[in-house]
XYZ file of C-alpha atoms in Angstrom:
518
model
C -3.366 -49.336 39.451
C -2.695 -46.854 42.344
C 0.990 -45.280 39.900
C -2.026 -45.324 36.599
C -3.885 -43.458 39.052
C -1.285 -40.960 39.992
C 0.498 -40.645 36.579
C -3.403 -39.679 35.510
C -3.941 -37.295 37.683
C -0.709 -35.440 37.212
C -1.063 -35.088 33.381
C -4.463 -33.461 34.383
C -3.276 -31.099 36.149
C -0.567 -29.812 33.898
C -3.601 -30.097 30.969
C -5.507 -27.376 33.191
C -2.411 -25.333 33.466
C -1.775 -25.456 30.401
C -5.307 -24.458 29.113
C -5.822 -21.681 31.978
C -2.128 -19.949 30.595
C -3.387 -20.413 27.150
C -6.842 -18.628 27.911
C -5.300 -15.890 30.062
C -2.696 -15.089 27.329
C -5.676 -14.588 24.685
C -7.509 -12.642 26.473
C -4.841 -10.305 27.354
C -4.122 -10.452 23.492
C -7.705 -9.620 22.573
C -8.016 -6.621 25.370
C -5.037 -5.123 23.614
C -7.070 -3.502 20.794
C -8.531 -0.786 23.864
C -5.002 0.438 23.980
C -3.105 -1.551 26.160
C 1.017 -2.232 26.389
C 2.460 -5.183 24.034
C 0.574 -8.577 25.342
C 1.863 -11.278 23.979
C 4.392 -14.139 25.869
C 7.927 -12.790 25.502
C 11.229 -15.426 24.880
C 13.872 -14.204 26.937
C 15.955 -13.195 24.089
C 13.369 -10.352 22.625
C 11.898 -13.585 20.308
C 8.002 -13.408 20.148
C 7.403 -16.107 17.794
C 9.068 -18.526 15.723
C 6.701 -18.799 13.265
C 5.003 -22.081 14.387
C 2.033 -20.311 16.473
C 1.169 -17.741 13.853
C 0.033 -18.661 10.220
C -0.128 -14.715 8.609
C 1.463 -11.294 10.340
C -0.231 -8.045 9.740
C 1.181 -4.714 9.987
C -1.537 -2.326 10.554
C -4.844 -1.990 11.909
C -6.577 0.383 9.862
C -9.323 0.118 7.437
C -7.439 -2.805 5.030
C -6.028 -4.415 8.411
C -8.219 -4.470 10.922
C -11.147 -5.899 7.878
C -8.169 -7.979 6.840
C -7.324 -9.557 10.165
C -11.200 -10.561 11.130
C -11.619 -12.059 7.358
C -8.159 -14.389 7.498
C -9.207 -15.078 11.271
C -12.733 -16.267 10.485
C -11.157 -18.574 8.290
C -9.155 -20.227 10.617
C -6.079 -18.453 10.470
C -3.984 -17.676 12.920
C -3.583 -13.943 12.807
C -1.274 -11.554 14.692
C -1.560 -8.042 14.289
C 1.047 -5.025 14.559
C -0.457 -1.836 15.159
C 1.120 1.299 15.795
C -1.633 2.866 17.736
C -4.645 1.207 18.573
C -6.241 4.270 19.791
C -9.449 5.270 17.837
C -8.037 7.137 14.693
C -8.909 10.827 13.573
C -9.012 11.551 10.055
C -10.475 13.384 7.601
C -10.792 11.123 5.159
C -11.640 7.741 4.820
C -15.592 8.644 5.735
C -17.441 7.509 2.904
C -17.793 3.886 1.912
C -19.178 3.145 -1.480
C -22.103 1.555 -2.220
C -19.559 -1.383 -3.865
C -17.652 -0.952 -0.902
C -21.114 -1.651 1.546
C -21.166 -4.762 -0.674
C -18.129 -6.141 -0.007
C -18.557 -5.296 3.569
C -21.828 -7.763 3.485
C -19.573 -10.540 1.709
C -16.963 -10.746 4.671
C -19.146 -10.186 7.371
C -18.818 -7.185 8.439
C -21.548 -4.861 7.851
C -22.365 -4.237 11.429
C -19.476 -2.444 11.919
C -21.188 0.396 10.493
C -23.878 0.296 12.782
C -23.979 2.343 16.265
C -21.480 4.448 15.189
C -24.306 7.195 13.852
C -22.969 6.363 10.598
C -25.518 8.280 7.451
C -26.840 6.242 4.689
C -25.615 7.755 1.586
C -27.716 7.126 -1.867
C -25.941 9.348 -4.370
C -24.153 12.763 -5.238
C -24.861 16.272 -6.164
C -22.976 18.512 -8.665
C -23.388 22.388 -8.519
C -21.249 24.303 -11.016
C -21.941 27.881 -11.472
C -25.558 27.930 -9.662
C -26.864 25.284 -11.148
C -27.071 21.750 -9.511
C -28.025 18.136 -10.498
C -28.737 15.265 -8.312
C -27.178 11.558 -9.523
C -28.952 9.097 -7.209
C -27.090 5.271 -7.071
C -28.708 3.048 -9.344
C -30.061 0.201 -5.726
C -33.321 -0.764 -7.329
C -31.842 -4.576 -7.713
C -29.840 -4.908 -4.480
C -31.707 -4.947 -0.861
C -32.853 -2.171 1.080
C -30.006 -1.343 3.741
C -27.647 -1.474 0.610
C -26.556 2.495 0.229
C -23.365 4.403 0.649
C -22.537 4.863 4.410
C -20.679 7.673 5.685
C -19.132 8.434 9.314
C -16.188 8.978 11.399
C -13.382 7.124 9.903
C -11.729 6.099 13.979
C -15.199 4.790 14.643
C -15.520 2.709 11.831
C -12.233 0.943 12.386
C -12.338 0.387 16.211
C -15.575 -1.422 15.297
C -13.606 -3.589 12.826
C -10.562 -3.899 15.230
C -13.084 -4.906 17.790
C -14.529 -7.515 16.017
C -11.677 -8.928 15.097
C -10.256 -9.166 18.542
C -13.274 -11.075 19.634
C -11.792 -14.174 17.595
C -9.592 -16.480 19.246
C -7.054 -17.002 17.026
C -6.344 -13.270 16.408
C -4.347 -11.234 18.400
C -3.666 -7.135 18.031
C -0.820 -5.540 19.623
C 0.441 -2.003 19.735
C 3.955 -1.914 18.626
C 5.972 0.276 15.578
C 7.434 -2.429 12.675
C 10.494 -1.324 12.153
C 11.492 -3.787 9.521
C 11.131 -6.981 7.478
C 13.407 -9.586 8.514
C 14.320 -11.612 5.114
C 16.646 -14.402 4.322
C 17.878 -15.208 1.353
C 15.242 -12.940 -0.814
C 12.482 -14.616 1.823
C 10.785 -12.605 4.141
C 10.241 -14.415 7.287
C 8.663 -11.890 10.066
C 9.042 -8.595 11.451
C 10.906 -6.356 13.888
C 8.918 -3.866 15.715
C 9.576 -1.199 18.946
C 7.082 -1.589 22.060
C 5.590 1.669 23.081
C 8.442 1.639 25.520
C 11.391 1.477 22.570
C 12.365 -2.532 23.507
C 12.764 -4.351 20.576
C 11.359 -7.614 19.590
C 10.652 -9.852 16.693
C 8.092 -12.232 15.221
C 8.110 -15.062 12.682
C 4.816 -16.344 10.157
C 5.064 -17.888 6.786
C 3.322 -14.798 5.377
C 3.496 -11.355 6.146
C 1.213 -8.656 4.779
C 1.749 -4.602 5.251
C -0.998 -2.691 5.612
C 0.326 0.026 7.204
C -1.319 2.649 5.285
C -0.266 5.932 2.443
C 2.633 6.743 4.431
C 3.965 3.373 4.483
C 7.728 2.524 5.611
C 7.931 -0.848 4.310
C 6.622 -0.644 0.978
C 10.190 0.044 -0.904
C 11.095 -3.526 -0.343
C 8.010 -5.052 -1.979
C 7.046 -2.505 -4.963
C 8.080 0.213 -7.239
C 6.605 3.251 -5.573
C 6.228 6.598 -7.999
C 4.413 8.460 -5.318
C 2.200 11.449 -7.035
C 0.988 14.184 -4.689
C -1.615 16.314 -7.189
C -3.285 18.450 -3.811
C -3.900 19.018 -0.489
C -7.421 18.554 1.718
C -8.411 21.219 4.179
C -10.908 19.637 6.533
C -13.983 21.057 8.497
C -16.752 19.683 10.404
C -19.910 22.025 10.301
C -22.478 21.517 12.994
C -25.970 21.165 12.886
C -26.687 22.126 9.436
C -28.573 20.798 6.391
C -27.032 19.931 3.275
C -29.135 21.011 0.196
C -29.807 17.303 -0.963
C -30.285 14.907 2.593
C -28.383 12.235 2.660
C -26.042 12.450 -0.575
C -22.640 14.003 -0.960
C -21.905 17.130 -2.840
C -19.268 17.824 -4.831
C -19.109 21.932 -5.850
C -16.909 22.574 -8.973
C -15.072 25.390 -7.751
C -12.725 27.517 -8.578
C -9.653 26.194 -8.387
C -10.692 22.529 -7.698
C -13.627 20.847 -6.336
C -14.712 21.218 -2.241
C -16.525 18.423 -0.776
C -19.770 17.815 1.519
C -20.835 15.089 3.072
C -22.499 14.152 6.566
C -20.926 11.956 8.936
C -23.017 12.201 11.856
C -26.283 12.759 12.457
C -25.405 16.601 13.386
C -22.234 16.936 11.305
C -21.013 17.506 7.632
C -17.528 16.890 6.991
C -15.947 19.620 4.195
C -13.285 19.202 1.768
C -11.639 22.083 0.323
C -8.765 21.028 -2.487
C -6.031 23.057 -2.929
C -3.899 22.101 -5.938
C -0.135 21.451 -5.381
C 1.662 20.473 -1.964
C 1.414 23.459 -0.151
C -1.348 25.220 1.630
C -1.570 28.753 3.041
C -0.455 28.784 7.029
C -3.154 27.078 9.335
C -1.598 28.931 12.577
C -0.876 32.961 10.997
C -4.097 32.867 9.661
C -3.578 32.668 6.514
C -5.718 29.474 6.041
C -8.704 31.055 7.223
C -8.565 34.568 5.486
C -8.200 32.029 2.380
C -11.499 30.356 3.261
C -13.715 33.409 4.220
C -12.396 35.001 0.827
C -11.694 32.360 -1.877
C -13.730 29.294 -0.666
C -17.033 30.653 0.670
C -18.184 32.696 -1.989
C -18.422 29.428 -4.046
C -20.235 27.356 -1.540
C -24.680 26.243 -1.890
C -26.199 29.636 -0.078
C -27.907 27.061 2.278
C -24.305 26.026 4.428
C -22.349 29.943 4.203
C -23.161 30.210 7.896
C -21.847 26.979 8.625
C -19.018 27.209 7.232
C -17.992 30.689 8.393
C -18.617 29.416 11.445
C -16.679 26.245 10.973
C -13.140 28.583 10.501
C -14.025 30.858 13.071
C -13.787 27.648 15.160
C -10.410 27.060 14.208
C -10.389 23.346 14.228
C -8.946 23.336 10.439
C -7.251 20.167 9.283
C -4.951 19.468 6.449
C -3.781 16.890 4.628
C -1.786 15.730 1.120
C -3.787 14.224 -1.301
C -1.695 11.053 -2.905
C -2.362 8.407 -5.854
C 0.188 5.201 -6.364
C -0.520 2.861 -9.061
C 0.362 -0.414 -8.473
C 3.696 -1.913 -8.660
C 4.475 -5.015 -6.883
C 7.649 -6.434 -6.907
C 6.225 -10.079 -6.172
C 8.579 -11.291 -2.737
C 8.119 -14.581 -1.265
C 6.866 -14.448 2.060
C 5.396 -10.916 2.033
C 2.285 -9.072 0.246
C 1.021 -5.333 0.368
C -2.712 -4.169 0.439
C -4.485 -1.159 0.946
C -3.195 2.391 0.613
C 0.532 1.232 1.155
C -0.257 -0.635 -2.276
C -2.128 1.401 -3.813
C -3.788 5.110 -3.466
C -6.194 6.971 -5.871
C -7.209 10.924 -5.429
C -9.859 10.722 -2.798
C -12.050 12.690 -4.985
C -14.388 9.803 -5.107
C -14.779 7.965 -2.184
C -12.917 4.772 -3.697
C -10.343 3.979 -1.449
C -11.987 1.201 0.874
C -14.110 -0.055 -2.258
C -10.739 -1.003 -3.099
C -9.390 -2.559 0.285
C -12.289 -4.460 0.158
C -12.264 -5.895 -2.865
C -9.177 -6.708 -2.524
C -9.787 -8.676 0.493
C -12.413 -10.951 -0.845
C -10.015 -11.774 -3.496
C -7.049 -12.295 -1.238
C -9.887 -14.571 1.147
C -11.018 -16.756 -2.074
C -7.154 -16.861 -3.047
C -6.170 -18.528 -0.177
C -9.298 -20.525 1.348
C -8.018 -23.948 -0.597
C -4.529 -23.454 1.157
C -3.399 -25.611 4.083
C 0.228 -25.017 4.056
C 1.167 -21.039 4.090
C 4.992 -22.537 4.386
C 5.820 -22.911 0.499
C 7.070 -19.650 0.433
C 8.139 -19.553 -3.087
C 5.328 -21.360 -4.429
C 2.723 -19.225 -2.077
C 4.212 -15.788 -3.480
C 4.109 -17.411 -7.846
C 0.597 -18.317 -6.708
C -0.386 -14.946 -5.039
C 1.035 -12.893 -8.552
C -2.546 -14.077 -9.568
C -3.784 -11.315 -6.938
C -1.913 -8.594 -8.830
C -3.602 -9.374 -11.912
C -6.918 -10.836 -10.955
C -7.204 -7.224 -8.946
C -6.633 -5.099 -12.057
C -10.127 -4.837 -13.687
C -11.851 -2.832 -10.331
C -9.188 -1.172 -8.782
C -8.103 0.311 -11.894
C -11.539 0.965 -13.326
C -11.983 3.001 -9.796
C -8.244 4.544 -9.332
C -8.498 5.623 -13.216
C -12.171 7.705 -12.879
C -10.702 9.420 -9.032
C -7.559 10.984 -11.368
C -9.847 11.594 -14.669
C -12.655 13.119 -12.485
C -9.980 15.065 -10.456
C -8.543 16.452 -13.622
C -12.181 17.642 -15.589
C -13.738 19.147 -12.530
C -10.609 21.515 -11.598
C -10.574 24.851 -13.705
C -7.564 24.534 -16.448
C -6.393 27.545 -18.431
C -6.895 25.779 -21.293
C -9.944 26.691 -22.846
C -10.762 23.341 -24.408
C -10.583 21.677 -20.853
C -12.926 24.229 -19.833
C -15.202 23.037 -23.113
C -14.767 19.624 -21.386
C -15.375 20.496 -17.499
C -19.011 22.174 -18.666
C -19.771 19.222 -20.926
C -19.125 16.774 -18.219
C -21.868 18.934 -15.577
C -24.256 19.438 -18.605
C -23.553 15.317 -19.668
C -24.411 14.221 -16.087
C -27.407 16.665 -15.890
C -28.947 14.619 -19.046
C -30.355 11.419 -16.381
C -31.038 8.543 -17.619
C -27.943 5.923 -19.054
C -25.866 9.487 -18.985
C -26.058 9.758 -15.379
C -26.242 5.919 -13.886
C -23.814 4.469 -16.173
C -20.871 7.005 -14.459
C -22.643 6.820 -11.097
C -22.280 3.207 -11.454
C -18.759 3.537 -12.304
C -18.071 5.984 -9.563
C -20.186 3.925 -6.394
C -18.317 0.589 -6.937
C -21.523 -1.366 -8.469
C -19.962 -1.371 -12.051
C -16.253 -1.096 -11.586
C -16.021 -2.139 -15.541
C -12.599 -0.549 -17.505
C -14.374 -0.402 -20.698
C -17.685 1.090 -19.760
C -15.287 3.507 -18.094
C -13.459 4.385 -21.130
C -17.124 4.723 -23.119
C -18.484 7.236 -20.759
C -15.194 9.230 -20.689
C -15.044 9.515 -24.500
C -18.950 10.293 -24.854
C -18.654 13.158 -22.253
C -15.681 14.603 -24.928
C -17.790 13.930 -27.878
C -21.038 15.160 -26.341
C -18.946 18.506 -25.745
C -17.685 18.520 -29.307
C -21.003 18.334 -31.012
C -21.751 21.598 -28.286
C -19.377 23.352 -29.963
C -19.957 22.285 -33.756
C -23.705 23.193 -33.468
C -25.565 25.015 -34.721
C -22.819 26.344 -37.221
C -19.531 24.522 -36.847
C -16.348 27.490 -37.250
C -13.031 26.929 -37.491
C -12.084 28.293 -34.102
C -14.592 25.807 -32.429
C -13.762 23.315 -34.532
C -10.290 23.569 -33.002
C -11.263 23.614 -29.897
C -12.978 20.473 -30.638
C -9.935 18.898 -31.781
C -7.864 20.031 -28.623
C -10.655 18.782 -26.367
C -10.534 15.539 -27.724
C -6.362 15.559 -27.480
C -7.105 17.069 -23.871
C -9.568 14.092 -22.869
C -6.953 11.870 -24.192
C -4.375 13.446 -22.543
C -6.308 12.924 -19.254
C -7.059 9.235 -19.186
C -4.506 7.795 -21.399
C -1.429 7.865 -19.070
C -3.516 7.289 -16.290
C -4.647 4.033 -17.647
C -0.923 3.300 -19.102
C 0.506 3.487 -15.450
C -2.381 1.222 -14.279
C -1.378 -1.316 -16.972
C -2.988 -1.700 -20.240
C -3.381 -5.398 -20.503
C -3.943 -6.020 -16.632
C -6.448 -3.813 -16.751
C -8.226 -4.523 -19.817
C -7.192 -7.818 -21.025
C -6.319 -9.676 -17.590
C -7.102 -13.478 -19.280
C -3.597 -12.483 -21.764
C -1.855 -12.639 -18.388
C -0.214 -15.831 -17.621
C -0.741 -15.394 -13.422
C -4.454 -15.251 -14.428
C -4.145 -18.669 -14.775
C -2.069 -19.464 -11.661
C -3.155 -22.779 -9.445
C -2.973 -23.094 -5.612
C 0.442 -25.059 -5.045
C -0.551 -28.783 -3.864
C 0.760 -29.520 -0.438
């Protein structure tokens, strides 16, 4: 009885080793999201782990990672995250979630992450085109009263996601750079990254999924990229101003290309100017702001001149390339690629996160009925179903950002022109002619054929402006060109998205595809 005794008390004690090292090593993994060094138990040969500890790898902690890692994690997943800085981000885009996007927020749980971070409620948009201006409120009647579009710093919003996620057991964030995928035999198996310090280590999971954002270095390996880069952003924060219309954004249709307002603190209004092409005038000679004072203000709502003037006397002027990917997955066992290393859109529109999102809750509902992540074949047939089941909203929302893009910026061509007033005089009608594309554009009614309605109405609407009240044959030309120009606009847009994805998705065989048994 007394060796029982002994033998008992013995395994206790290594049980409550055990359990303290286990409980010290998480929380050193969750504290790791405020910045500190790599965290995690190191094998003395640079091996983190095998593979048997950790059921999904992430690489990337932004918007699609950090939402991404707290989703898979509340499921029960064990989820290690590879971030190259987990400082809090600054951007100047990525401020204005959807009121689609807001949904999906709600759906996995994470709406509060847009709370204490003086984020604005957002409830539509307003055009102004040659003094005019028309307001294009988001159709929320049906849905309940906090949902709205949200806008705010873009760092804030993800440390509150990264946060959140951290506070999970069985997820761990760590700053490191992924240098690689480590495959075998067409498999990918883990990843190598670089500590802060430059040592190298590796890590193993039966599914790894980049998220490492529009300037991804992984991507090659797991799609087709044909990166497009139509213009550039130059960013400003004015302070303690008013916009025209509280709490919406505006969008000015400018000469050359449309500049941006929105608020994203209580005190501050983030602008976008657009500058067409991949080069901008010199930030540091000056050239940048002589640009602004001459070129951009003039065209600005009376109401914010001061503000902005003011903004570029500052100095604080930002820049950044505008990109837009469509979708090309080259379908690899073991690995899968969300957010904006997947997929990008012009930011005209605010759709980028809708997208993230909704492609999380579909990734979520994918893989909720799957035990075993370790069928790495069958997992990645299985997941092609994600590629197609995807196609209906994030092209619906990727096509409108580059047909929007294209009407609103001034074209020589004087039929685009026809087309650019018809779609601010269209909008300006209210009614079905303003919450059917407002729907479109906020996320609530991401539909490719209502899409394709609404485009083609705008060009007729502008045709029968041109044939009444005496048709000619000069306008009737014109008609004819701006109905080849509309054409011309969303046509190859939608035949890069995929026809049949995007329209027909059911004709696809992965449409159909089961979860593998086992």
């Amino acid at each position: 009885m007394a060796y029982q005794y002994i033998v008992a008390v013995i395994v206790s004690l290594l049980g409550l080793v055990f359990l303290y090292k286990r409980i010290t090593n998480r929380a050193k993994a969750s504290s790791s999201v405020f910045g500190e060094e790599n965290c995690v138990e190191l094998t003395g040969d640079g091996e983190v782990d095998d593979g048997s500890r950790t059921d999904i790898i992430i690489v990337g902690a932004g918007v699609a990672g950090a939402a991404l890692a707290y989703t898979l994690g509340k499921d029960g997943r064990r989820v290690r995250v590879i971030e190259r800085d987990l400082n809090e981000p600054d951007r100047i885009v990525g401020e204005l979630l959807q009121p689609g996007g807001y949904l999906k927020l709600i759906e996995l749980g994470l709406e509060d992450c847009v709370e204490h971070i003086d984020a604005q409620r957002v409830y539509g948009y307003a055009l102004f085109k040659d003094g005019k201006n028309t307001k294009l409120s988001y159709p929320l009647e049906n849905f309940r009263s906090d949902v709205a579009g949200r806008s705010f710093h873009n760092g804030r919003f993800i440390q509150r996601m990264r946060n959140k996620a951290a506070t999970l057991p069985n997820v761990s964030l760590e700053q490191g750079s992924v240098t690689s995928l480590i495959e075998e035999k067409g498999t990918v198996k883990g990843i190598q990254y670089k500590t802060k310090g430059g040592e190298e280590f590796t890590a193993y999971a039966p599914l790894t999924i980049v998220c490492d954002g529009g300037f991804s270095n992984l991507r090659r390996a797991l799609c087709d990229p044909k990166v497009d880069v139509p213009s550039c952003f130059v960013g400003l924060i004015l302070e303690n101003c008013e916009l025209p219309h509280a709490n919406h954004g505006h969008v000015i249709l400018a000469d050359p290309s449309p500049i941006l307002f929105y608020p994203i603190s209580s005190t501050e209004v983030r602008c976008l100017v657009d500058v067409p092409g991949q080069k901008v005038p010199s930030v540091s000679n000056g050239e940048m702001a002589h640009y602004l004072k001459t070129m951009v203000a003039p065209q600005i709502p009376p109401e914010l001149y001061t503000a902005f003037i003011t903004a570029v006397n500052k100095g604080n002027i930002r820049t950044m390339t505008n990109r837009s990917m469509p979708a090309a997955p080259l379908p690899t066992p073991g690995a899968l690629l969300m957010g904006d290393a997947f997929n990008m859109r012009h930011p005209l529109t605010g759709g980028g996160m809708t997208v993230a999102l909704s492609d999380i809750v579909l990734l979520r509902d994918l893989l909720r009925p799957l035990y075993n992540l370790h069928d790495a074949s069958a997992l990645s047939r299985y997941l092609e179903s994600f590629y197609t089941l995807r196609k209906p909203v994030a092209s619906t929302i990727n096509t409108l950002a580059g047909a929007l893009y294209k009407v609103f910026s001034v074209s020589p061509d004087a039929a685009m022109e026809e087309m650019r007033e018809a779609c601010f005089d269209y909008l300006s009608l209210g009614g079905s002619f303003s919450t059917g594309p407002i729907s479109l554009l906020s996320g609530l009614n991401p539909h490719p054929v209502s899409l394709v309605l609404h485009f083609f109405s705008v060009a007729i609407y502008g045709v029968g402006r041109l044939l009444l009240p005496f048709p000619s044959p000069a306008r009737i030309w014109t008609g004819v060109r701006l109905i080849s120009g509309a054409s011309g606009i969303i046509f190859p847009i939608i035949r890069a998205e995929g026809i049949r994805q995007m329209f027909f998705p059911a004709t696809v065989p992965a449409y159909y595809r089961a979860p593998p048994v086992g």
